[in-house]
Short mmCIF file of C-alpha atoms in Angstrom, two decimals:
data_model
loop_
_atom_site.label_atom_id
_atom_site.label_comp_id
_atom_site.label_asym_id
_atom_site.label_seq_id
_atom_site.Cartn_x
_atom_site.Cartn_y
_atom_site.Cartn_z
CA UNK A 1 -3.10 -8.81 51.16
CA UNK A 2 -1.75 -7.56 54.48
CA UNK A 3 -0.37 -4.09 54.02
CA UNK A 4 2.36 -2.95 56.36
CA UNK A 5 1.25 -0.02 58.48
CA UNK A 6 3.40 3.07 58.09
CA UNK A 7 5.78 3.26 61.05
CA UNK A 8 5.80 6.45 63.09
CA UNK A 9 9.28 7.99 63.04
CA UNK A 10 10.07 10.92 65.30
CA UNK A 11 12.28 13.75 64.02
CA UNK A 12 16.00 13.37 64.72
CA UNK A 13 19.04 15.23 63.43
CA UNK A 14 20.91 11.94 63.38
CA UNK A 15 18.94 10.41 60.50
CA UNK A 16 17.21 11.90 57.45
CA UNK A 17 13.52 11.14 56.92
CA UNK A 18 11.51 12.60 54.05
CA UNK A 19 8.59 12.88 56.50
CA UNK A 20 10.51 15.65 58.26
CA UNK A 21 11.79 17.71 55.31
CA UNK A 22 10.30 20.81 56.92
CA UNK A 23 12.58 20.41 59.92
CA UNK A 24 15.65 19.16 58.03
CA UNK A 25 15.37 22.00 55.48
CA UNK A 26 15.70 22.07 51.68
CA UNK A 27 19.51 22.50 51.75
CA UNK A 28 19.84 19.27 53.77
CA UNK A 29 17.44 17.50 51.41
CA UNK A 30 19.51 18.49 48.35
CA UNK A 31 22.75 17.52 50.06
CA UNK A 32 21.43 14.08 51.01
CA UNK A 33 19.84 13.33 47.65
CA UNK A 34 22.85 14.61 45.68
CA UNK A 35 25.28 12.39 47.58
CA UNK A 36 23.29 9.32 46.54
CA UNK A 37 23.03 10.67 42.97
CA UNK A 38 26.81 10.97 42.98
CA UNK A 39 27.15 7.38 44.24
CA UNK A 40 24.69 6.12 41.59
CA UNK A 41 26.72 7.89 38.88
CA UNK A 42 29.82 5.92 39.99
CA UNK A 43 28.38 2.41 39.88
CA UNK A 44 28.21 0.29 36.72
CA UNK A 45 24.68 -0.34 35.42
CA UNK A 46 23.21 -3.60 36.68
CA UNK A 47 25.42 -3.75 39.79
CA UNK A 48 24.58 -5.51 43.02
CA UNK A 49 25.05 -2.81 45.63
CA UNK A 50 25.50 -2.86 49.40
CA UNK A 51 24.26 0.27 51.17
CA UNK A 52 26.24 0.25 54.42
CA UNK A 53 24.26 2.39 56.84
CA UNK A 54 21.12 2.74 54.72
CA UNK A 55 19.24 4.91 57.26
CA UNK A 56 15.64 5.54 56.23
CA UNK A 57 16.27 3.96 52.80
CA UNK A 58 15.58 7.04 50.65
CA UNK A 59 18.96 6.68 48.92
CA UNK A 60 18.35 3.11 47.79
CA UNK A 61 15.63 4.20 45.39
CA UNK A 62 18.18 6.56 43.81
CA UNK A 63 20.78 3.77 43.59
CA UNK A 64 18.22 1.55 41.88
CA UNK A 65 18.16 3.93 38.89
CA UNK A 66 21.49 2.17 38.07
CA UNK A 67 21.72 -0.91 40.28
CA UNK A 68 19.95 -4.21 39.67
CA UNK A 69 19.74 -5.01 43.39
CA UNK A 70 20.42 -3.11 46.63
CA UNK A 71 20.82 -4.58 50.10
CA UNK A 72 20.69 -2.01 52.90
CA UNK A 73 22.34 -2.77 56.24
CA UNK A 74 21.24 -0.53 59.10
CA UNK A 75 21.52 -0.81 62.89
CA UNK A 76 18.28 1.07 63.71
CA UNK A 77 15.21 -1.16 63.90
CA UNK A 78 13.00 1.91 63.43
CA UNK A 79 14.83 2.90 60.23
CA UNK A 80 14.72 -0.65 58.84
CA UNK A 81 10.96 -0.90 59.48
CA UNK A 82 10.44 2.44 57.74
CA UNK A 83 12.64 1.42 54.78
CA UNK A 84 10.75 -1.85 54.32
CA UNK A 85 7.42 -0.02 54.51
CA UNK A 86 8.57 2.50 51.89
CA UNK A 87 9.81 -0.19 49.47
CA UNK A 88 6.48 -2.00 49.80
CA UNK A 89 4.57 1.26 49.31
CA UNK A 90 6.24 1.88 45.91
CA UNK A 91 6.32 -1.81 44.89
CA UNK A 92 10.13 -1.86 44.82
CA UNK A 93 11.17 -5.50 44.98
CA UNK A 94 14.86 -5.05 44.13
CA UNK A 95 15.82 -3.77 47.58
CA UNK A 96 16.00 -5.59 50.88
CA UNK A 97 17.01 -4.54 54.37
CA UNK A 98 19.01 -6.28 57.06
CA UNK A 99 19.08 -4.95 60.60
CA UNK A 100 22.67 -5.39 61.75
CA UNK A 101 25.64 -3.57 63.24
CA UNK A 102 28.04 -2.41 60.51
CA UNK A 103 30.98 -3.22 62.77
CA UNK A 104 30.19 -6.94 62.69
CA UNK A 105 27.60 -7.70 59.98
CA UNK A 106 27.82 -10.92 58.02
CA UNK A 107 25.65 -11.56 54.97
CA UNK A 108 27.09 -15.01 54.37
CA UNK A 109 28.25 -15.67 50.82
CA UNK A 110 26.63 -12.52 49.38
CA UNK A 111 29.10 -10.50 47.28
CA UNK A 112 28.57 -7.04 45.78
CA UNK A 113 29.94 -5.15 42.79
CA UNK A 114 29.83 -1.91 44.77
CA UNK A 115 29.27 -0.65 48.29
CA UNK A 116 27.98 2.75 49.28
CA UNK A 117 28.68 4.34 52.68
CA UNK A 118 27.14 7.82 52.90
CA UNK A 119 27.77 9.91 56.03
CA UNK A 120 28.26 6.89 58.26
CA UNK A 121 31.93 6.38 59.00
CA UNK A 122 32.26 9.53 61.16
CA UNK A 123 29.62 8.22 63.59
CA UNK A 124 31.95 5.62 65.15
CA UNK A 125 35.40 5.48 66.75
CA UNK A 126 38.62 5.06 64.75
CA UNK A 127 38.85 1.39 65.78
CA UNK A 128 35.26 0.74 64.72
CA UNK A 129 35.86 2.51 61.40
CA UNK A 130 38.41 -0.17 60.54
CA UNK A 131 35.98 -2.89 61.61
CA UNK A 132 33.32 -1.48 59.28
CA UNK A 133 35.77 -1.39 56.37
CA UNK A 134 36.76 -5.01 57.01
CA UNK A 135 33.11 -6.11 56.88
CA UNK A 136 32.45 -4.10 53.71
CA UNK A 137 35.56 -5.48 51.96
CA UNK A 138 34.60 -9.04 52.92
CA UNK A 139 31.39 -8.62 50.89
CA UNK A 140 32.95 -6.91 47.85
CA UNK A 141 33.96 -8.70 44.66
CA UNK A 142 37.75 -8.52 44.00
CA UNK A 143 37.12 -5.78 41.41
CA UNK A 144 34.44 -4.13 43.58
CA UNK A 145 34.39 -0.47 44.52
CA UNK A 146 33.35 1.60 47.51
CA UNK A 147 31.67 5.02 47.23
CA UNK A 148 32.07 6.79 50.55
CA UNK A 149 31.35 10.31 51.82
CA UNK A 150 32.17 12.09 55.07
CA UNK A 151 32.39 15.70 56.28
CA UNK A 152 35.78 17.42 56.40
CA UNK A 153 37.08 17.80 59.95
CA UNK A 154 37.06 21.42 61.12
CA UNK A 155 38.90 23.09 63.99
CA UNK A 156 37.04 22.73 67.26
CA UNK A 157 33.90 20.64 67.75
CA UNK A 158 32.64 17.98 65.29
CA UNK A 159 29.90 18.90 62.79
CA UNK A 160 27.22 17.37 65.05
CA UNK A 161 27.18 15.73 68.46
CA UNK A 162 26.56 12.38 66.72
CA UNK A 163 30.04 12.33 65.15
CA UNK A 164 32.79 10.44 66.98
CA UNK A 165 35.74 10.61 64.60
CA UNK A 166 35.94 12.98 61.62
CA UNK A 167 38.77 13.17 59.06
CA UNK A 168 40.91 15.83 57.45
CA UNK A 169 41.48 15.29 53.70
CA UNK A 170 44.88 13.68 54.28
CA UNK A 171 43.62 11.51 57.15
CA UNK A 172 40.77 10.25 54.98
CA UNK A 173 43.11 9.36 52.10
CA UNK A 174 45.42 7.51 54.51
CA UNK A 175 42.53 5.65 56.15
CA UNK A 176 41.07 4.55 52.80
CA UNK A 177 44.54 3.68 51.45
CA UNK A 178 44.87 1.10 54.23
CA UNK A 179 41.87 -0.73 52.78
CA UNK A 180 41.90 -0.08 48.99
CA UNK A 181 44.63 0.03 46.38
CA UNK A 182 43.24 3.01 44.44
CA UNK A 183 41.53 6.09 45.92
CA UNK A 184 40.12 9.04 43.92
CA UNK A 185 38.43 12.07 45.47
CA UNK A 186 35.62 13.69 43.46
CA UNK A 187 34.86 17.41 43.38
CA UNK A 188 31.67 17.87 45.46
CA UNK A 189 30.72 21.10 43.65
CA UNK A 190 30.15 19.14 40.42
CA UNK A 191 27.37 17.25 42.19
CA UNK A 192 25.72 20.16 44.03
CA UNK A 193 27.29 19.11 47.32
CA UNK A 194 28.91 21.64 49.71
CA UNK A 195 32.74 21.82 49.66
CA UNK A 196 33.06 20.65 53.28
CA UNK A 197 32.27 17.05 52.30
CA UNK A 198 34.67 14.43 50.97
CA UNK A 199 33.55 12.08 48.18
CA UNK A 200 35.85 9.12 47.54
CA UNK A 201 35.77 6.38 44.91
CA UNK A 202 37.81 3.41 46.20
CA UNK A 203 38.80 0.43 44.05
CA UNK A 204 40.74 -2.75 44.63
CA UNK A 205 39.82 -3.93 48.13
CA UNK A 206 42.93 -5.06 50.00
CA UNK A 207 42.71 -8.36 51.85
#
């Protein structure tokens, strides 16, 4: 059997890799893991889940504690290679990865019970944020839900240089309300997540 060789991934503050926990720090590790634990707690058992912006894939193994199947869509070829290697390494067959741009991805007739979008939406422009939502909604079942997180916009500069368009609480509610009929914000402190992050459960995708 040909085993995939582990890809080399350099450290970056733009994407979280378990290989670089020392540089990311324990607080960042907890924050990243807890956001996916929150998302997993919000999806019905046995769901088919889309992970929009799956990064290095660490979160998909958390989602699979509840989900029956996860499909990760990620623009970075490096991250997709790493994710596929990791899934193979732990014999996880219920996850697959598609390298594609979230602003224009098309998975054909595939439909999902839930979509997860963790710390992704702030990385693109306002126009592209709406494109991403349109692509996600296209792949959701009519009763599907979206679990989405983003940092709260602060005065001055964005949280990192990789963020293009952050949201205040009200801006985030308005943005999501343009795409879903019901929006509920969760309390991040209940999930061990810092208060400067927004956690939204969105239901009823609008066409």
